[in-house]
XYZ file of C-alpha atoms in Angstrom:
263
model
C -0.215 -0.095 0.518
C 1.041 3.549 -0.673
C 0.239 6.212 0.675
C 0.996 10.103 0.691
C -0.159 12.922 2.745
C 0.070 16.317 1.698
C -1.299 19.289 3.969
C -0.977 22.645 2.424
C -0.282 26.040 4.475
C -2.773 27.893 5.654
C -3.681 30.236 5.735
C -4.168 30.084 1.362
C -5.052 26.796 0.979
C -8.393 25.396 3.147
C -7.647 21.488 1.550
C -6.292 18.735 3.040
C -5.152 15.625 0.815
C -4.658 12.235 1.363
C -3.983 9.869 -1.613
C -3.576 5.913 -1.229
C -3.609 3.308 -3.547
C -2.566 -0.447 -3.455
C -2.148 -3.095 -5.524
C -5.491 -5.869 -4.550
C -5.118 -9.328 -3.363
C -5.184 -10.596 -6.741
C -3.876 -8.538 -10.089
C 0.124 -8.938 -10.162
C 0.606 -4.688 -10.823
C -1.105 -1.877 -9.741
C -2.708 -0.024 -13.214
C -4.441 3.394 -10.644
C -2.443 6.298 -11.063
C -3.318 9.063 -7.932
C -1.949 13.267 -8.279
C -2.697 15.429 -6.286
C -1.665 19.392 -5.870
C -3.473 20.643 -3.191
C -1.363 24.357 -2.919
C -3.523 24.370 -6.530
C -6.828 22.347 -4.863
C -6.667 19.544 -7.321
C -7.119 15.567 -7.449
C -7.066 13.177 -10.286
C -7.655 9.657 -10.200
C -7.447 7.457 -13.309
C -7.938 3.541 -13.397
C -6.107 1.963 -16.310
C -6.900 -1.052 -19.098
C -5.836 -3.050 -21.289
C -3.060 -4.911 -22.334
C -0.119 -5.887 -20.254
C 1.389 -2.530 -18.206
C -0.430 -0.809 -21.056
C -3.333 0.719 -18.913
C 0.079 1.939 -16.109
C 0.832 4.055 -18.822
C -2.702 5.391 -19.644
C -3.398 6.038 -16.101
C 0.105 7.759 -14.999
C -0.562 9.925 -18.408
C -3.846 11.084 -17.256
C -3.431 11.461 -13.677
C 0.174 13.922 -14.368
C -1.301 15.438 -17.330
C -4.289 16.617 -15.984
C -2.975 17.636 -12.668
C 0.681 19.633 -13.841
C -2.114 21.353 -17.004
C -4.918 22.724 -14.333
C -1.962 23.109 -11.688
C -0.076 25.373 -14.512
C -4.068 27.799 -14.660
C -4.690 27.629 -11.108
C -1.127 29.142 -10.547
C -1.768 31.904 -13.670
C -5.198 32.247 -12.644
C -5.831 32.330 -8.702
C -9.582 33.661 -8.595
C -10.450 31.584 -11.770
C -14.469 31.008 -11.610
C -15.778 27.844 -11.562
C -17.026 27.979 -15.655
C -13.368 28.471 -16.705
C -12.531 26.266 -14.819
C -15.085 23.732 -16.469
C -13.859 24.477 -19.638
C -10.416 24.064 -18.790
C -10.817 20.891 -17.068
C -12.675 19.404 -20.125
C -9.804 20.470 -22.514
C -7.012 18.863 -20.328
C -8.964 16.010 -20.035
C -9.952 16.273 -24.535
C -5.757 16.909 -24.181
C -5.553 13.562 -22.270
C -7.248 11.519 -24.496
C -6.159 12.077 -27.944
C -2.392 11.838 -26.450
C -3.144 8.738 -24.698
C -5.091 7.320 -28.596
C -2.109 8.155 -30.355
C 0.128 6.327 -28.339
C -2.013 3.228 -28.325
C -2.065 3.842 -32.239
C 1.628 4.177 -32.655
C 2.627 1.406 -30.398
C 1.504 -1.715 -30.834
C 2.613 -2.830 -27.023
C -0.045 -0.406 -25.731
C -2.624 -1.604 -28.505
C -6.460 -1.238 -26.962
C -5.605 1.026 -23.566
C -7.494 3.569 -22.058
C -8.346 4.784 -18.626
C -11.012 5.730 -16.466
C -11.433 9.242 -14.345
C -12.175 10.962 -11.924
C -10.794 14.972 -11.538
C -11.647 17.466 -8.348
C -10.231 21.047 -8.544
C -11.472 23.767 -6.409
C -11.959 27.295 -6.789
C -13.460 29.407 -4.520
C -16.068 27.627 -2.775
C -17.005 25.584 -5.234
C -15.942 21.786 -6.703
C -15.577 21.140 -10.851
C -15.471 17.401 -11.416
C -14.707 15.611 -13.844
C -14.906 12.031 -15.129
C -14.874 9.415 -17.939
C -16.048 5.588 -16.829
C -16.360 4.003 -12.692
C -13.980 6.158 -10.826
C -16.321 8.167 -9.289
C -16.550 10.836 -6.440
C -18.530 11.426 -2.859
C -19.483 13.896 -0.988
C -19.181 13.440 3.150
C -21.207 16.506 4.735
C -22.233 16.356 8.356
C -22.170 12.322 8.342
C -23.784 11.797 5.339
C -22.071 9.877 2.725
C -23.474 10.589 -1.264
C -22.607 9.085 -4.901
C -21.493 12.536 -6.698
C -20.810 11.073 -10.124
C -23.206 8.782 -12.031
C -21.183 6.008 -13.469
C -20.048 5.778 -17.293
C -21.085 2.286 -18.044
C -23.510 -0.871 -19.335
C -24.723 -1.807 -15.556
C -25.838 1.859 -15.324
C -26.952 2.389 -18.565
C -29.021 -1.130 -17.735
C -30.702 0.691 -14.215
C -31.437 3.679 -16.497
C -33.490 1.967 -18.312
C -35.100 0.052 -15.535
C -33.792 -3.839 -16.949
C -31.483 -3.910 -13.482
C -32.593 -3.336 -10.183
C -29.174 -1.291 -8.542
C -27.122 -4.052 -6.344
C -29.116 -6.855 -8.532
C -26.652 -9.451 -9.123
C -27.871 -10.103 -12.327
C -26.407 -7.084 -13.178
C -22.614 -8.794 -12.440
C -22.047 -9.377 -15.983
C -22.066 -6.530 -17.410
C -20.326 -4.601 -14.170
C -16.861 -3.421 -14.775
C -18.076 -2.728 -18.996
C -17.439 1.244 -19.234
C -19.161 2.975 -21.747
C -16.821 6.404 -21.662
C -12.583 5.879 -21.013
C -9.866 8.307 -22.282
C -7.799 6.725 -25.018
C -11.087 5.173 -26.673
C -12.005 7.988 -29.080
C -11.464 10.957 -30.020
C -14.743 11.995 -29.566
C -15.190 11.719 -25.963
C -16.704 13.929 -24.123
C -16.247 13.964 -20.105
C -18.525 14.423 -18.182
C -18.085 17.903 -15.925
C -20.505 19.186 -13.268
C -19.737 21.733 -10.362
C -21.111 20.945 -6.922
C -20.643 24.111 -3.865
C -18.181 23.026 -0.917
C -18.404 23.544 2.838
C -15.997 23.877 5.471
C -16.185 20.610 6.920
C -16.906 18.439 3.737
C -15.268 15.768 2.814
C -14.602 14.413 -0.904
C -13.964 10.893 -2.100
C -12.429 9.803 -4.906
C -12.351 6.538 -5.889
C -11.905 3.074 -8.773
C -13.863 0.424 -9.133
C -11.443 -1.455 -6.868
C -13.394 0.438 -3.557
C -16.580 0.822 -4.478
C -17.309 -2.875 -6.333
C -15.915 -3.989 -2.951
C -17.694 -1.950 -0.239
C -21.552 -0.846 0.522
C -22.375 2.998 0.566
C -23.167 2.210 3.890
C -19.339 0.647 5.086
C -17.962 3.631 3.345
C -20.129 6.117 5.338
C -19.406 4.306 8.598
C -15.628 3.980 7.982
C -15.425 8.178 7.095
C -17.535 8.631 9.820
C -16.125 6.420 12.544
C -12.849 8.308 11.039
C -13.713 12.425 11.898
C -10.719 14.520 10.646
C -7.936 12.017 10.565
C -8.343 11.910 6.899
C -5.026 8.709 7.097
C -6.399 6.858 9.485
C -9.429 6.763 7.344
C -8.436 6.071 3.723
C -6.158 3.052 5.491
C -9.278 1.706 6.427
C -11.218 2.276 3.716
C -8.142 0.246 1.235
C -7.346 -2.440 4.606
C -11.771 -3.471 4.399
C -11.788 -3.389 0.547
C -9.029 -6.174 0.592
C -10.502 -7.904 3.068
C -13.948 -7.893 1.222
C -11.936 -9.543 -1.228
C -9.902 -6.982 -2.908
C -10.006 -8.467 -6.792
C -8.875 -5.287 -8.131
C -6.454 -2.234 -7.974
C -7.578 0.291 -4.520
C -7.108 3.551 -4.874
C -8.812 6.192 -3.114
C -8.268 9.863 -2.406
C -9.727 12.571 0.464
C -10.779 16.072 0.067
C -11.031 17.677 3.958
C -12.023 20.868 3.217
C -11.293 23.005 6.280
C -11.778 26.619 6.264
C -12.386 29.525 4.155
C -8.984 31.199 2.420
C -8.334 34.304 2.920
C -7.247 35.222 -0.570
């Protein structure tokens, strides 16, 4: 398990980020990638897929490039509006998408590689989320955990059409078939949403290696048990996912919103 804890110095930053990634109990290597820049208020989590080691390449490119692009922008425009940040995030995701797509076409070892993605970027009292695939963002507010992204997956489409009920075992066959991912289609449309944040909120980003293993209720209980101890909470989430089977790589980024900045 690889843990990283980065606290941004007050008073400018009001975010604390903790990230944790683990190979899990079944996979031979870890194809998840995470990148965090608490000073810039950016967190990126990517879950790679396709070919031996190719998934690691795709997720690594996505996480590093998108984080760097947005950090550069936030450095130039620290008071950027949520709308402008949304636009910039969409463009950064598209750039990473085309780079992964081109790499896959140019190198036979990388044929078919791709990655899911979830990005959180904070400005003012808003978090801008971008995602593609089934990596998720959750909000813990006043001890209640709610999923604030919607999976781009065949299972979610079937749930939306009323063909399968959420949690129904018959959905297992299509559970891991994602309908959007970086590196697969040059015309990728990332989903970008904006959410107000309050002091005390926690944003949890995770790969499906966590959310497939643990119910939302279990995650909520763990986060509340470790209230204010984000590092211990992240470690416990990963441990519980492994105890439940650890069938995939498990990655978690937790962002604690502490107090409003004095910018």
